[in-house]
Short mmCIF file of C-alpha atoms in Angstrom, two decimals:
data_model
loop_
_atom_site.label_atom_id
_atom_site.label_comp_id
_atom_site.label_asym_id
_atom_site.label_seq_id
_atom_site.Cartn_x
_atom_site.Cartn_y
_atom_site.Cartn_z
CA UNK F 1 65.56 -25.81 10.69
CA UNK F 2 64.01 -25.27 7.30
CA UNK F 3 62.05 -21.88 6.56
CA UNK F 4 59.30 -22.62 9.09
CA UNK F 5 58.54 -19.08 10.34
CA UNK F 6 60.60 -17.79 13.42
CA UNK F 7 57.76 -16.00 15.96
CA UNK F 8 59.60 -16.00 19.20
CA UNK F 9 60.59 -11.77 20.23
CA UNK F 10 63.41 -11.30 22.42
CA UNK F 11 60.34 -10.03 25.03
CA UNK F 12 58.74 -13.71 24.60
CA UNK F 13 61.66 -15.55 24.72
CA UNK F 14 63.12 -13.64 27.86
CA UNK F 15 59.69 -14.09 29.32
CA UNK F 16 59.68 -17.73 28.96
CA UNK F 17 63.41 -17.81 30.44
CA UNK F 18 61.68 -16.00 33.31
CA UNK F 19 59.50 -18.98 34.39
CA UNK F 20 61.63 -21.48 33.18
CA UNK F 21 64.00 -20.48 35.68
CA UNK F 22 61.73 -18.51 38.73
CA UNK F 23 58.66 -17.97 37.94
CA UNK F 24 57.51 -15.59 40.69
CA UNK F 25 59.67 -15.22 44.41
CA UNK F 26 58.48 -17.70 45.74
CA UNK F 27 60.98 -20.63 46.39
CA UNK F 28 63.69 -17.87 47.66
CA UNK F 29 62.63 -17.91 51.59
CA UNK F 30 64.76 -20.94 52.37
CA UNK F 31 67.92 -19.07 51.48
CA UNK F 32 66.70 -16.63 54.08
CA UNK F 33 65.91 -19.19 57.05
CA UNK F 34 69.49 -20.72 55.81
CA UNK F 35 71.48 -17.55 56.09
CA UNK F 36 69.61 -14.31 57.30
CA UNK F 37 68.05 -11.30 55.15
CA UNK F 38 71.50 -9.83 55.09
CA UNK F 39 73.31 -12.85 53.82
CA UNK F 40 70.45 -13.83 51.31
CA UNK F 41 70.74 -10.14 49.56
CA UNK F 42 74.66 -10.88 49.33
CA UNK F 43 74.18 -14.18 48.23
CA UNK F 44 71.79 -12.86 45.28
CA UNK F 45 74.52 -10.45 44.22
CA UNK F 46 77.29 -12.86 44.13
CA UNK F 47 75.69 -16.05 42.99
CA UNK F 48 74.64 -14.62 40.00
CA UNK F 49 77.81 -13.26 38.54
CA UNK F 50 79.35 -16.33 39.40
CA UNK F 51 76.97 -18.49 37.50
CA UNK F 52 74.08 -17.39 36.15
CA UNK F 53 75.53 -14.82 34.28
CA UNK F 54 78.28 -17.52 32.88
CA UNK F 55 75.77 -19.84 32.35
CA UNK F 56 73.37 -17.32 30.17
CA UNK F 57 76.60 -16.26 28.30
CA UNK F 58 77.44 -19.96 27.33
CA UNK F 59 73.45 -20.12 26.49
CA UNK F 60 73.87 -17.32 23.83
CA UNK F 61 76.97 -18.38 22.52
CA UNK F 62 76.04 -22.12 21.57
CA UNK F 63 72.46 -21.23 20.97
CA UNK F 64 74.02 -19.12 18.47
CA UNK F 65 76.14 -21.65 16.65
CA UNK F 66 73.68 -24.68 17.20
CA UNK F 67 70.26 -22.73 16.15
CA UNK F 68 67.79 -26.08 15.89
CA UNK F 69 65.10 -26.74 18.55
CA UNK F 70 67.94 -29.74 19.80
CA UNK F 71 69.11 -27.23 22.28
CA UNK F 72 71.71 -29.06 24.93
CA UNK F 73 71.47 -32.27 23.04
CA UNK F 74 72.58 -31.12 20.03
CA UNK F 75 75.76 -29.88 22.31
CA UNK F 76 76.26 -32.42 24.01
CA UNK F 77 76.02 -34.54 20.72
CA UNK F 78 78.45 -32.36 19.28
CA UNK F 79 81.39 -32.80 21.94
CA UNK F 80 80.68 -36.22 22.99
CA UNK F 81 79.13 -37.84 20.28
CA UNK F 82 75.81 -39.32 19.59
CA UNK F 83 75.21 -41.66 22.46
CA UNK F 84 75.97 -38.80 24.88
CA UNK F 85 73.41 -36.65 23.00
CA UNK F 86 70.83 -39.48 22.93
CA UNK F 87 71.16 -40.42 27.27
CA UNK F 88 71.18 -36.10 27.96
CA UNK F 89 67.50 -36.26 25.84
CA UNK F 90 66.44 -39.21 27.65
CA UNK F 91 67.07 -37.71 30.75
CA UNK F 92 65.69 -34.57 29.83
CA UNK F 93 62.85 -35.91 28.86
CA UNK F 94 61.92 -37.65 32.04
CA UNK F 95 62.63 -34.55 34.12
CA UNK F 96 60.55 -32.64 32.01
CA UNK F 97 57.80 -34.89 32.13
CA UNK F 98 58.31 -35.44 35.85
CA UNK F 99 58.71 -31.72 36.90
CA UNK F 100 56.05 -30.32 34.19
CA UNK F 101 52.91 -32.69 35.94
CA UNK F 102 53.12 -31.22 38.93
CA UNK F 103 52.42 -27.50 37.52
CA UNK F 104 48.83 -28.33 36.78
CA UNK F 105 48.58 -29.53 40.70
CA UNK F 106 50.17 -26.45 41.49
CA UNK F 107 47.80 -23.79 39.46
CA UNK F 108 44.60 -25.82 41.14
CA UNK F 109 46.45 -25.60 44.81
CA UNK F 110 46.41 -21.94 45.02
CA UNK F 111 42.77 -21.80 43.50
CA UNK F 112 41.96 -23.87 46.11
CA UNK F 113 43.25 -21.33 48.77
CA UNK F 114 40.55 -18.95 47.15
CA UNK F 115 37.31 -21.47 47.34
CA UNK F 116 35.88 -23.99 48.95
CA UNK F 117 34.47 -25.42 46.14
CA UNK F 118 37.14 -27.16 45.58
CA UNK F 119 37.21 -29.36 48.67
CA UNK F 120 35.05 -31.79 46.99
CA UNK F 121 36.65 -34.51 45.50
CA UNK F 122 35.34 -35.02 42.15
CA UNK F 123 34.96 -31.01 41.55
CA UNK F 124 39.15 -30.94 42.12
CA UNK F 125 39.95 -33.46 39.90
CA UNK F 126 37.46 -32.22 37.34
CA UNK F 127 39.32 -28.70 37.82
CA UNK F 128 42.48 -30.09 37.51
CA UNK F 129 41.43 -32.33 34.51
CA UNK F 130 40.29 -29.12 32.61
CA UNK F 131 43.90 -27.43 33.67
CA UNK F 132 45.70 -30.14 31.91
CA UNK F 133 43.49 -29.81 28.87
CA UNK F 134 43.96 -26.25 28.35
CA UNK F 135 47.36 -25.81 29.11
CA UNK F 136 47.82 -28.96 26.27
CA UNK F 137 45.41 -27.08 23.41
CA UNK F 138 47.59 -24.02 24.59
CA UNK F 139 50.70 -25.82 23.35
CA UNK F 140 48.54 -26.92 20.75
CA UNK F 141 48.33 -23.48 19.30
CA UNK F 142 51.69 -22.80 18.56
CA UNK F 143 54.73 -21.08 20.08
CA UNK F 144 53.80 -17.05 19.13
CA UNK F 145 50.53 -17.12 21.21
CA UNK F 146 52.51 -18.90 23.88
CA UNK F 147 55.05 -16.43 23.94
CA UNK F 148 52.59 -13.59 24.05
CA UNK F 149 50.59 -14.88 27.17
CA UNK F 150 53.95 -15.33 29.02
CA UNK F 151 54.80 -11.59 28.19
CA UNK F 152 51.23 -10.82 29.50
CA UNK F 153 51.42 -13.80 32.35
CA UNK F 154 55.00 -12.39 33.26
CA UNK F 155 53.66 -8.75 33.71
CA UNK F 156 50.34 -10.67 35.62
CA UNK F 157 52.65 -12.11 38.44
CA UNK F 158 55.12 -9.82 39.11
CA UNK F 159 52.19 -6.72 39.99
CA UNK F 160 51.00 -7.75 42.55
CA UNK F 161 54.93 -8.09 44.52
CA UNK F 162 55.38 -4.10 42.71
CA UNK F 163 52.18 -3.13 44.44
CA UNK F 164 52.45 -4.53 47.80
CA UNK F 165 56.41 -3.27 47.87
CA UNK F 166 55.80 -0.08 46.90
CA UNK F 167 53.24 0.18 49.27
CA UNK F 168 54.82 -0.94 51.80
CA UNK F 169 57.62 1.78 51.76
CA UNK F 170 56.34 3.76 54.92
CA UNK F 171 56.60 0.31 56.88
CA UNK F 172 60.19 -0.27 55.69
CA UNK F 173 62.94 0.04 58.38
CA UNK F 174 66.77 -1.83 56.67
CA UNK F 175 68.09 -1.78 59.79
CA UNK F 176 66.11 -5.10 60.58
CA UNK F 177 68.12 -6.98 57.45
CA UNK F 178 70.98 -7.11 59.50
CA UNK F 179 69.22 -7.63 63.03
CA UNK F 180 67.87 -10.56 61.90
CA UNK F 181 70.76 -11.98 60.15
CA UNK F 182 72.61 -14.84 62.07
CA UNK F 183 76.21 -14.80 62.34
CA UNK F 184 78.28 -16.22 59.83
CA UNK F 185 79.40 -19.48 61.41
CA UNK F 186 75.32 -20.19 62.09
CA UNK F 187 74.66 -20.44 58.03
CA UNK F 188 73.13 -23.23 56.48
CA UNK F 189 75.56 -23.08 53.65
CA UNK F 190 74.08 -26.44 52.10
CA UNK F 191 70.24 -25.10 52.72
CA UNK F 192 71.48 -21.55 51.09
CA UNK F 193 73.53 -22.46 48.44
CA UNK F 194 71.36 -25.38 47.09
CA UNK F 195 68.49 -22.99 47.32
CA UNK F 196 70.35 -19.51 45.54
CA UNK F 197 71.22 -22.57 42.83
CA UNK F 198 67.93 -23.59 42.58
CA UNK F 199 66.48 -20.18 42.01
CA UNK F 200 69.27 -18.72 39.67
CA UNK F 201 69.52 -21.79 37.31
CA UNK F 202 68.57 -23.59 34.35
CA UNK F 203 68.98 -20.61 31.71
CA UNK F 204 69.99 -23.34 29.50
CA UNK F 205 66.30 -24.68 28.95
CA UNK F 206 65.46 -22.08 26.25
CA UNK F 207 68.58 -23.76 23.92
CA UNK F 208 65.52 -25.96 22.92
CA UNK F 209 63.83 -22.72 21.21
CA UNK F 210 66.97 -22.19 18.84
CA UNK F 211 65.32 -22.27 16.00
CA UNK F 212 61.83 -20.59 16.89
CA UNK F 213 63.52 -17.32 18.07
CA UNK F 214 63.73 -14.29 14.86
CA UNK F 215 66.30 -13.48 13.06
CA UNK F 216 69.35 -12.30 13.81
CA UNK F 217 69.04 -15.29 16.51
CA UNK F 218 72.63 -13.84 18.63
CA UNK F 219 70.76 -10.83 19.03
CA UNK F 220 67.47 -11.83 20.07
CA UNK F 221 69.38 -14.70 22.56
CA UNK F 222 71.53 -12.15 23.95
CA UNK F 223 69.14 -9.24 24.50
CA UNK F 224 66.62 -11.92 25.96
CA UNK F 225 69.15 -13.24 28.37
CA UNK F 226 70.45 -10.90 29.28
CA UNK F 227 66.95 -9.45 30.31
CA UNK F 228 65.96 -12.58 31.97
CA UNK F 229 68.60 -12.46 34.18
CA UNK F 230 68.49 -8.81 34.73
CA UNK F 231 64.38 -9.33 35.62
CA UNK F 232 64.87 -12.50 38.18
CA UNK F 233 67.61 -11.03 40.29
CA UNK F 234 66.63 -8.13 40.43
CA UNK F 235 62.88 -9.54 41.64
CA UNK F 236 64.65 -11.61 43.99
CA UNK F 237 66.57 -8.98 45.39
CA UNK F 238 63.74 -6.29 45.66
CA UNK F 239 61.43 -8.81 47.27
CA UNK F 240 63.73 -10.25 50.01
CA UNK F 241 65.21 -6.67 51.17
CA UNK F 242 61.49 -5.18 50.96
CA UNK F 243 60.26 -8.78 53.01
CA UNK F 244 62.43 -8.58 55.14
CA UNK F 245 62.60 -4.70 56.31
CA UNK F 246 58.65 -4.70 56.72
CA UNK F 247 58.20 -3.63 60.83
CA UNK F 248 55.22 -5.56 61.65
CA UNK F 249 53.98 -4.24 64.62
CA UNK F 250 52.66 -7.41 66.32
CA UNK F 251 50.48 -8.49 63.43
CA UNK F 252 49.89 -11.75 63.02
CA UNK F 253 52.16 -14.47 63.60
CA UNK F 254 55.16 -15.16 61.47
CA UNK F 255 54.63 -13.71 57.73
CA UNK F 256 51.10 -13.13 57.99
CA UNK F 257 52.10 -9.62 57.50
CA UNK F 258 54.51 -10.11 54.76
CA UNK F 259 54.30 -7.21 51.98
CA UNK F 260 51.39 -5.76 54.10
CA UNK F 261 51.27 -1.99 54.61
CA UNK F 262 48.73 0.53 56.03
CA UNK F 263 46.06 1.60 53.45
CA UNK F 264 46.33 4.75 54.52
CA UNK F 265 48.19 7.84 57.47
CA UNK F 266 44.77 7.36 59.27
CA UNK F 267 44.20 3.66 58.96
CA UNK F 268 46.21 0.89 60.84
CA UNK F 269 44.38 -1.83 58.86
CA UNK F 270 47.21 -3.90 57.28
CA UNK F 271 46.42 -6.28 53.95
CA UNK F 272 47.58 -9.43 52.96
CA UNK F 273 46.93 -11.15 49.77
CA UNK F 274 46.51 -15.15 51.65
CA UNK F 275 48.27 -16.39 48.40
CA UNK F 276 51.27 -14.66 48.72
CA UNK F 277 51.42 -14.71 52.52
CA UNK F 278 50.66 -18.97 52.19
CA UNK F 279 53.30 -19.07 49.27
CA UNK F 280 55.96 -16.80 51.38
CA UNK F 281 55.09 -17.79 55.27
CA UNK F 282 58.20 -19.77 56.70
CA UNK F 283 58.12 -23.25 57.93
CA UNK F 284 60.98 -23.80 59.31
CA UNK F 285 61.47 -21.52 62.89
CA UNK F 286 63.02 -18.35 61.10
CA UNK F 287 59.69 -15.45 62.12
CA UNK F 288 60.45 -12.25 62.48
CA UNK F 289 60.29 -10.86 65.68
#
């Protein structure tokens, strides 16, 4: 722990809690082919008091009395002893290795969706080469800059959902949440719960920036939990009930016109950022009609 300088804000550290656990909406649309609009928006109340708020209250509370960069080790150390602590950073290790390389494949997917440049073999691995290399020199740099550009990255992501929701106001009708909502004995339960878990989890992650965060460290944990939290369900909840109220007026097939609206009283022209609509479309028989 030392005096090494503590540069993480409660802004930086709740906007890397933000993509350590979501990261944009995406990844929420199989809770709503599992269960419906109406039971997805339920689900994203509920699920969260039941555990992700518990779970970022235990976060603040042990990052509190364990402050080192050990994070979950260090408490798992503590209660179970060494050998415990030393199999739960193995572990963690090779998840984070094994989840964090497929980012990089990720970031030169959707760039992909925007070019055709990038069909050519040697020009996509080149890309993706030069990903992996600046995301490392990023790390390189140290964690204030990183926390800045996922303050900036965080506000990047989330504008263009704001945008297209606000926009898409005059096209919103809430009636359809529930008309489109199966009954309850026709609920995926394993499909929606594994999915509301997957999406509302893994608060714990930023226990490993203990000792980067300033001083008074149970303030700046709290305050940046807490706003984490507040920020992903919240997104979750405002995307799904604006996604799935949308009348779409025969455009399209399935989600092409997800988060479109008209550009205008006079204008029937609808928009549709391909990202988002690729990212959001359903694949698994749930359309609207």
């Amino acid at each position: 722990m030392g005096g090494h300088a503590r540069e993480l804000t409660a802004a930086a550290l709740a906007a890397l809690i933000f993509f350590d656990v979501a990261g944009t909406p995406a990844g929420i649309e199989d809770a709503i082919v599992a269960a419906g609009p109406l039971y997805c928006l339920i689900g994203l109340i509920v699920f969260p008091l039941v555990w992700s708020v518990p779970e970022a209250l235990i976060c603040a509370e042990l990052g509190t009395m364990f402050p080192e960069d050990a994070g979950f080790v260090a408490w798992v150390a503590a209660a179970f002893g060494t050998r415990a602590g030393y199999v739960e950073g193995t572990l963690s290790y090779l998840s984070g290795v094994t989840d964090n390389a497929i980012y990089p494949v990720f970031i030169v997917q959707y760039i992909r969706t925007l070019t055709t440049a990038l069909d050519d073999g040697v020009a996509y691995h080149c890309t993706l080469a030069a990903v992996i290399v600046a995301l490392t020199i990023l790390n390189y740099l140290g964690l204030k800059i990183v926390g800045v550009l996922s303050v900036g990255l965080l506000v990047f992501s989330l504008a263009p959902f704001v945008v297209m929701v606000f926009a898409g106001i005059p096209k919103m009708d809430f009636h359809r949440i529930s008309e489109q909502s199966p009954g309850f004995d026709h609920i995926d339960w394993s499909l929606f719960l594994n999915t509301l878990f997957w999406n509302l989890n893994y608060f714990d992650s930023v226990s490993t920036l203990a000792a980067e965060v300033v001083q008074p460290v149970a303030r700046t944990f709290s305050r940046a939990l807490a706003a984490g939290v507040a920020i992903i369900v919240i997104m979750y909840f405002v995307v799904v009930a604006a996604a799935t109220s949308i009348r779409y007026n025969g455009y399209g097939s399935k989600w092409d016109a997800l988060f479109s609206c008209t550009t205008s009283s006079k204008s029937a022209h609808v928009i549709a950022l391909q990202p988002l609509k690729t990212a959001l479309e359903h694949h698994s028989g749930y359309p609207p009609p």
